[in-house]
C-alpha cells in the first residue's frame, strides 16, 4: 500500500486529522505571546521522521524569547527578531497546550492553517509526523477542532 507523509494532530488522545507535510517542508506554530501580546512564529521541519526546530521569529525580544547561546544565529529582519539555523531536535512528537483565544495558537503549512485556541484551550494537543495511506490522505479530513 502506498503511503504519503503527513502530520497527525491528536486532541487528548483522539486523532482529529492529518496535514500533508513532506520531509523538509515547513510547519509553523504561530501564537501571540501571553505577556507582551506580540506575535511569535516557530518553524519546524520533518527530518528522518522527527520534528526539528529550524527558526523562531518574534516582533520583540521579550520574556522567554531570544537566542539560546550556541544555538542558531540571531538577526533583525525589519520589525522581526529572527533566530535561524537552530537545528534543535524536538522529537518524534510535539505536545502543545493551546492558550486562550487571545493567544490564538495555530498550526500552519503551505496548504492549510488549523486554529487550535478557539476549541482546544488547555487541551493536550500532540503533533507527530507519520505516513498515511494514499487513500486515507485523499479521503481524510484536515484537522478541524470542534467546539
PDB file of C-alpha atoms in Angstrom:
ATOM      1  CA  UNK A   1       0.000   0.000   0.000  1.00  0.00           C
ATOM      2  CA  UNK A   2       1.368   3.400  -0.988  1.00  0.00           C
ATOM      3  CA  UNK A   3       1.805   5.985   1.752  1.00  0.00           C
ATOM      4  CA  UNK A   4       2.418   9.724   1.915  1.00  0.00           C
ATOM      5  CA  UNK A   5       3.965  11.868   4.654  1.00  0.00           C
ATOM      6  CA  UNK A   6       1.680  13.870   6.929  1.00  0.00           C
ATOM      7  CA  UNK A   7       1.364  15.384  10.375  1.00  0.00           C
ATOM      8  CA  UNK A   8      -1.127  13.694  12.666  1.00  0.00           C
ATOM      9  CA  UNK A   9      -2.949  16.060  15.029  1.00  0.00           C
ATOM     10  CA  UNK A  10      -4.322  14.479  18.197  1.00  0.00           C
ATOM     11  CA  UNK A  11      -6.603  16.150  20.764  1.00  0.00           C
ATOM     12  CA  UNK A  12      -6.448  14.490  24.195  1.00  0.00           C
ATOM     13  CA  UNK A  13      -5.829  11.075  22.612  1.00  0.00           C
ATOM     14  CA  UNK A  14      -8.275  11.368  19.690  1.00  0.00           C
ATOM     15  CA  UNK A  15      -6.948  11.835  16.149  1.00  0.00           C
ATOM     16  CA  UNK A  16      -8.673  14.897  14.715  1.00  0.00           C
ATOM     17  CA  UNK A  17      -6.982  14.784  11.306  1.00  0.00           C
ATOM     18  CA  UNK A  18      -3.839  14.995   9.231  1.00  0.00           C
ATOM     19  CA  UNK A  19      -1.980  17.809   7.484  1.00  0.00           C
ATOM     20  CA  UNK A  20       0.086  16.949   4.409  1.00  0.00           C
ATOM     21  CA  UNK A  21       3.741  17.709   5.166  1.00  0.00           C
ATOM     22  CA  UNK A  22       6.703  16.101   3.412  1.00  0.00           C
ATOM     23  CA  UNK A  23      10.263  15.860   4.695  1.00  0.00           C
ATOM     24  CA  UNK A  24      11.880  19.291   4.521  1.00  0.00           C
ATOM     25  CA  UNK A  25       8.597  21.230   4.281  1.00  0.00           C
ATOM     26  CA  UNK A  26       7.803  23.782   6.978  1.00  0.00           C
ATOM     27  CA  UNK A  27       5.284  23.591   9.808  1.00  0.00           C
ATOM     28  CA  UNK A  28       4.796  26.935  11.551  1.00  0.00           C
ATOM     29  CA  UNK A  29       3.458  27.130  15.085  1.00  0.00           C
ATOM     30  CA  UNK A  30       2.119  30.675  15.431  1.00  0.00           C
ATOM     31  CA  UNK A  31       0.701  32.362  18.503  1.00  0.00           C
ATOM     32  CA  UNK A  32       0.540  35.623  20.426  1.00  0.00           C
ATOM     33  CA  UNK A  33       2.847  35.937  23.444  1.00  0.00           C
ATOM     34  CA  UNK A  34       0.713  35.791  26.585  1.00  0.00           C
ATOM     35  CA  UNK A  35       2.689  38.513  28.382  1.00  0.00           C
ATOM     36  CA  UNK A  36       3.555  41.144  25.778  1.00  0.00           C
ATOM     37  CA  UNK A  37       0.711  40.423  23.306  1.00  0.00           C
ATOM     38  CA  UNK A  38       3.002  40.301  20.262  1.00  0.00           C
ATOM     39  CA  UNK A  39       3.148  37.573  17.577  1.00  0.00           C
ATOM     40  CA  UNK A  40       5.623  34.684  17.602  1.00  0.00           C
ATOM     41  CA  UNK A  41       6.233  32.151  14.850  1.00  0.00           C
ATOM     42  CA  UNK A  42       8.283  28.985  15.195  1.00  0.00           C
ATOM     43  CA  UNK A  43       9.251  26.987  12.091  1.00  0.00           C
ATOM     44  CA  UNK A  44       9.832  23.254  12.224  1.00  0.00           C
ATOM     45  CA  UNK A  45      10.622  20.672   9.575  1.00  0.00           C
ATOM     46  CA  UNK A  46      10.410  16.902   9.487  1.00  0.00           C
ATOM     47  CA  UNK A  47      13.765  15.186   9.241  1.00  0.00           C
ATOM     48  CA  UNK A  48      14.118  11.390   9.412  1.00  0.00           C
ATOM     49  CA  UNK A  49      10.626  11.141  10.909  1.00  0.00           C
ATOM     50  CA  UNK A  50      11.362  13.655  13.680  1.00  0.00           C
ATOM     51  CA  UNK A  51      10.400  17.282  14.192  1.00  0.00           C
ATOM     52  CA  UNK A  52      13.307  19.729  14.108  1.00  0.00           C
ATOM     53  CA  UNK A  53      13.013  23.384  15.178  1.00  0.00           C
ATOM     54  CA  UNK A  54      14.706  25.485  12.489  1.00  0.00           C
ATOM     55  CA  UNK A  55      13.852  29.095  13.362  1.00  0.00           C
ATOM     56  CA  UNK A  56      11.815  31.399  15.533  1.00  0.00           C
ATOM     57  CA  UNK A  57      10.537  34.918  14.874  1.00  0.00           C
ATOM     58  CA  UNK A  58       9.205  37.484  17.300  1.00  0.00           C
ATOM     59  CA  UNK A  59       8.402  41.156  16.979  1.00  0.00           C
ATOM     60  CA  UNK A  60      10.026  41.942  20.299  1.00  0.00           C
ATOM     61  CA  UNK A  61      12.757  40.334  22.317  1.00  0.00           C
ATOM     62  CA  UNK A  62      10.588  39.577  25.340  1.00  0.00           C
ATOM     63  CA  UNK A  63      10.100  37.183  28.233  1.00  0.00           C
ATOM     64  CA  UNK A  64      11.254  33.680  27.338  1.00  0.00           C
ATOM     65  CA  UNK A  65      12.301  34.723  23.833  1.00  0.00           C
ATOM     66  CA  UNK A  66      15.609  35.163  22.126  1.00  0.00           C
ATOM     67  CA  UNK A  67      18.641  33.149  21.233  1.00  0.00           C
ATOM     68  CA  UNK A  68      19.981  30.362  23.399  1.00  0.00           C
ATOM     69  CA  UNK A  69      23.790  30.716  23.483  1.00  0.00           C
ATOM     70  CA  UNK A  70      25.383  28.414  20.918  1.00  0.00           C
ATOM     71  CA  UNK A  71      22.076  27.665  19.183  1.00  0.00           C
ATOM     72  CA  UNK A  72      21.355  29.316  15.857  1.00  0.00           C
ATOM     73  CA  UNK A  73      22.143  32.742  14.507  1.00  0.00           C
ATOM     74  CA  UNK A  74      20.187  35.834  15.591  1.00  0.00           C
ATOM     75  CA  UNK A  75      19.430  38.797  13.347  1.00  0.00           C
ATOM     76  CA  UNK A  76      16.979  41.603  12.832  1.00  0.00           C
ATOM     77  CA  UNK A  77      14.629  41.361   9.840  1.00  0.00           C
ATOM     78  CA  UNK A  78      12.557  44.534   9.656  1.00  0.00           C
ATOM     79  CA  UNK A  79      10.273  44.505  12.689  1.00  0.00           C
ATOM     80  CA  UNK A  80      11.063  40.834  13.425  1.00  0.00           C
ATOM     81  CA  UNK A  81      13.813  39.402  15.634  1.00  0.00           C
ATOM     82  CA  UNK A  82      14.811  36.101  13.970  1.00  0.00           C
ATOM     83  CA  UNK A  83      16.872  33.168  15.183  1.00  0.00           C
ATOM     84  CA  UNK A  84      17.764  30.907  12.228  1.00  0.00           C
ATOM     85  CA  UNK A  85      19.747  27.669  11.872  1.00  0.00           C
ATOM     86  CA  UNK A  86      18.639  26.382  15.278  1.00  0.00           C
ATOM     87  CA  UNK A  87      18.631  22.714  14.242  1.00  0.00           C
ATOM     88  CA  UNK A  88      17.026  21.661  17.565  1.00  0.00           C
ATOM     89  CA  UNK A  89      15.641  18.118  17.664  1.00  0.00           C
ATOM     90  CA  UNK A  90      12.136  18.306  19.119  1.00  0.00           C
ATOM     91  CA  UNK A  91      11.488  14.578  18.841  1.00  0.00           C
ATOM     92  CA  UNK A  92       9.029  12.155  17.312  1.00  0.00           C
ATOM     93  CA  UNK A  93       6.134  14.294  18.526  1.00  0.00           C
ATOM     94  CA  UNK A  94       5.445  17.761  19.863  1.00  0.00           C
ATOM     95  CA  UNK A  95       2.962  18.412  22.669  1.00  0.00           C
ATOM     96  CA  UNK A  96       1.150  21.744  22.800  1.00  0.00           C
ATOM     97  CA  UNK A  97      -1.277  23.181  25.331  1.00  0.00           C
ATOM     98  CA  UNK A  98      -3.038  25.863  23.286  1.00  0.00           C
ATOM     99  CA  UNK A  99      -3.680  29.119  25.064  1.00  0.00           C
ATOM    100  CA  UNK A 100      -6.876  31.130  25.184  1.00  0.00           C
ATOM    101  CA  UNK A 101      -8.470  32.773  22.162  1.00  0.00           C
ATOM    102  CA  UNK A 102      -6.226  35.811  22.782  1.00  0.00           C
ATOM    103  CA  UNK A 103      -3.135  33.605  22.430  1.00  0.00           C
ATOM    104  CA  UNK A 104      -4.516  32.224  19.128  1.00  0.00           C
ATOM    105  CA  UNK A 105      -2.356  29.092  18.709  1.00  0.00           C
ATOM    106  CA  UNK A 106      -2.257  27.983  15.063  1.00  0.00           C
ATOM    107  CA  UNK A 107      -0.558  25.262  13.027  1.00  0.00           C
ATOM    108  CA  UNK A 108       0.302  26.413   9.505  1.00  0.00           C
ATOM    109  CA  UNK A 109       1.683  24.632   6.455  1.00  0.00           C
ATOM    110  CA  UNK A 110       1.909  25.903   2.897  1.00  0.00           C
ATOM    111  CA  UNK A 111      -1.535  24.371   2.234  1.00  0.00           C
ATOM    112  CA  UNK A 112      -3.522  24.826   5.445  1.00  0.00           C
ATOM    113  CA  UNK A 113      -3.928  26.564   8.764  1.00  0.00           C
ATOM    114  CA  UNK A 114      -5.514  24.968  11.831  1.00  0.00           C
ATOM    115  CA  UNK A 115      -6.663  27.283  14.626  1.00  0.00           C
ATOM    116  CA  UNK A 116      -6.292  25.456  17.926  1.00  0.00           C
ATOM    117  CA  UNK A 117      -7.228  28.065  20.539  1.00  0.00           C
ATOM    118  CA  UNK A 118     -10.944  28.551  19.830  1.00  0.00           C
ATOM    119  CA  UNK A 119     -11.819  24.945  20.729  1.00  0.00           C
ATOM    120  CA  UNK A 120      -8.754  23.347  22.318  1.00  0.00           C
ATOM    121  CA  UNK A 121      -7.643  25.795  25.003  1.00  0.00           C
ATOM    122  CA  UNK A 122      -5.655  23.874  27.654  1.00  0.00           C
ATOM    123  CA  UNK A 123      -6.142  20.550  25.828  1.00  0.00           C
ATOM    124  CA  UNK A 124      -3.181  18.236  25.266  1.00  0.00           C
ATOM    125  CA  UNK A 125      -2.588  18.510  21.505  1.00  0.00           C
ATOM    126  CA  UNK A 126       0.033  16.212  20.003  1.00  0.00           C
ATOM    127  CA  UNK A 127       1.520  16.785  16.559  1.00  0.00           C
ATOM    128  CA  UNK A 128       3.536  13.932  15.065  1.00  0.00           C
ATOM    129  CA  UNK A 129       4.995  13.156  11.643  1.00  0.00           C
ATOM    130  CA  UNK A 130       3.500   9.954  10.258  1.00  0.00           C
ATOM    131  CA  UNK A 131       2.905   8.163   6.993  1.00  0.00           C
ATOM    132  CA  UNK A 132      -0.708   7.647   5.981  1.00  0.00           C
ATOM    133  CA  UNK A 133      -2.138   5.623   3.142  1.00  0.00           C
ATOM    134  CA  UNK A 134      -2.717   7.496  -0.093  1.00  0.00           C
ATOM    135  CA  UNK A 135      -6.406   6.653   0.208  1.00  0.00           C
ATOM    136  CA  UNK A 136      -6.564   7.991   3.769  1.00  0.00           C
ATOM    137  CA  UNK A 137      -4.806  11.134   2.560  1.00  0.00           C
ATOM    138  CA  UNK A 138      -7.312  11.633  -0.253  1.00  0.00           C
ATOM    139  CA  UNK A 139     -10.399  10.831   1.832  1.00  0.00           C
ATOM    140  CA  UNK A 140      -9.162  12.141   5.148  1.00  0.00           C
ATOM    141  CA  UNK A 141     -10.027  15.491   6.566  1.00  0.00           C
ATOM    142  CA  UNK A 142      -7.808  18.336   7.599  1.00  0.00           C
ATOM    143  CA  UNK A 143      -7.911  18.821  11.366  1.00  0.00           C
ATOM    144  CA  UNK A 144     -10.884  20.957  12.294  1.00  0.00           C
ATOM    145  CA  UNK A 145     -11.219  21.131  16.051  1.00  0.00           C
ATOM    146  CA  UNK A 146     -14.861  21.053  17.100  1.00  0.00           C
ATOM    147  CA  UNK A 147     -16.136  23.153  19.995  1.00  0.00           C
TER     148      UNK A 147
END
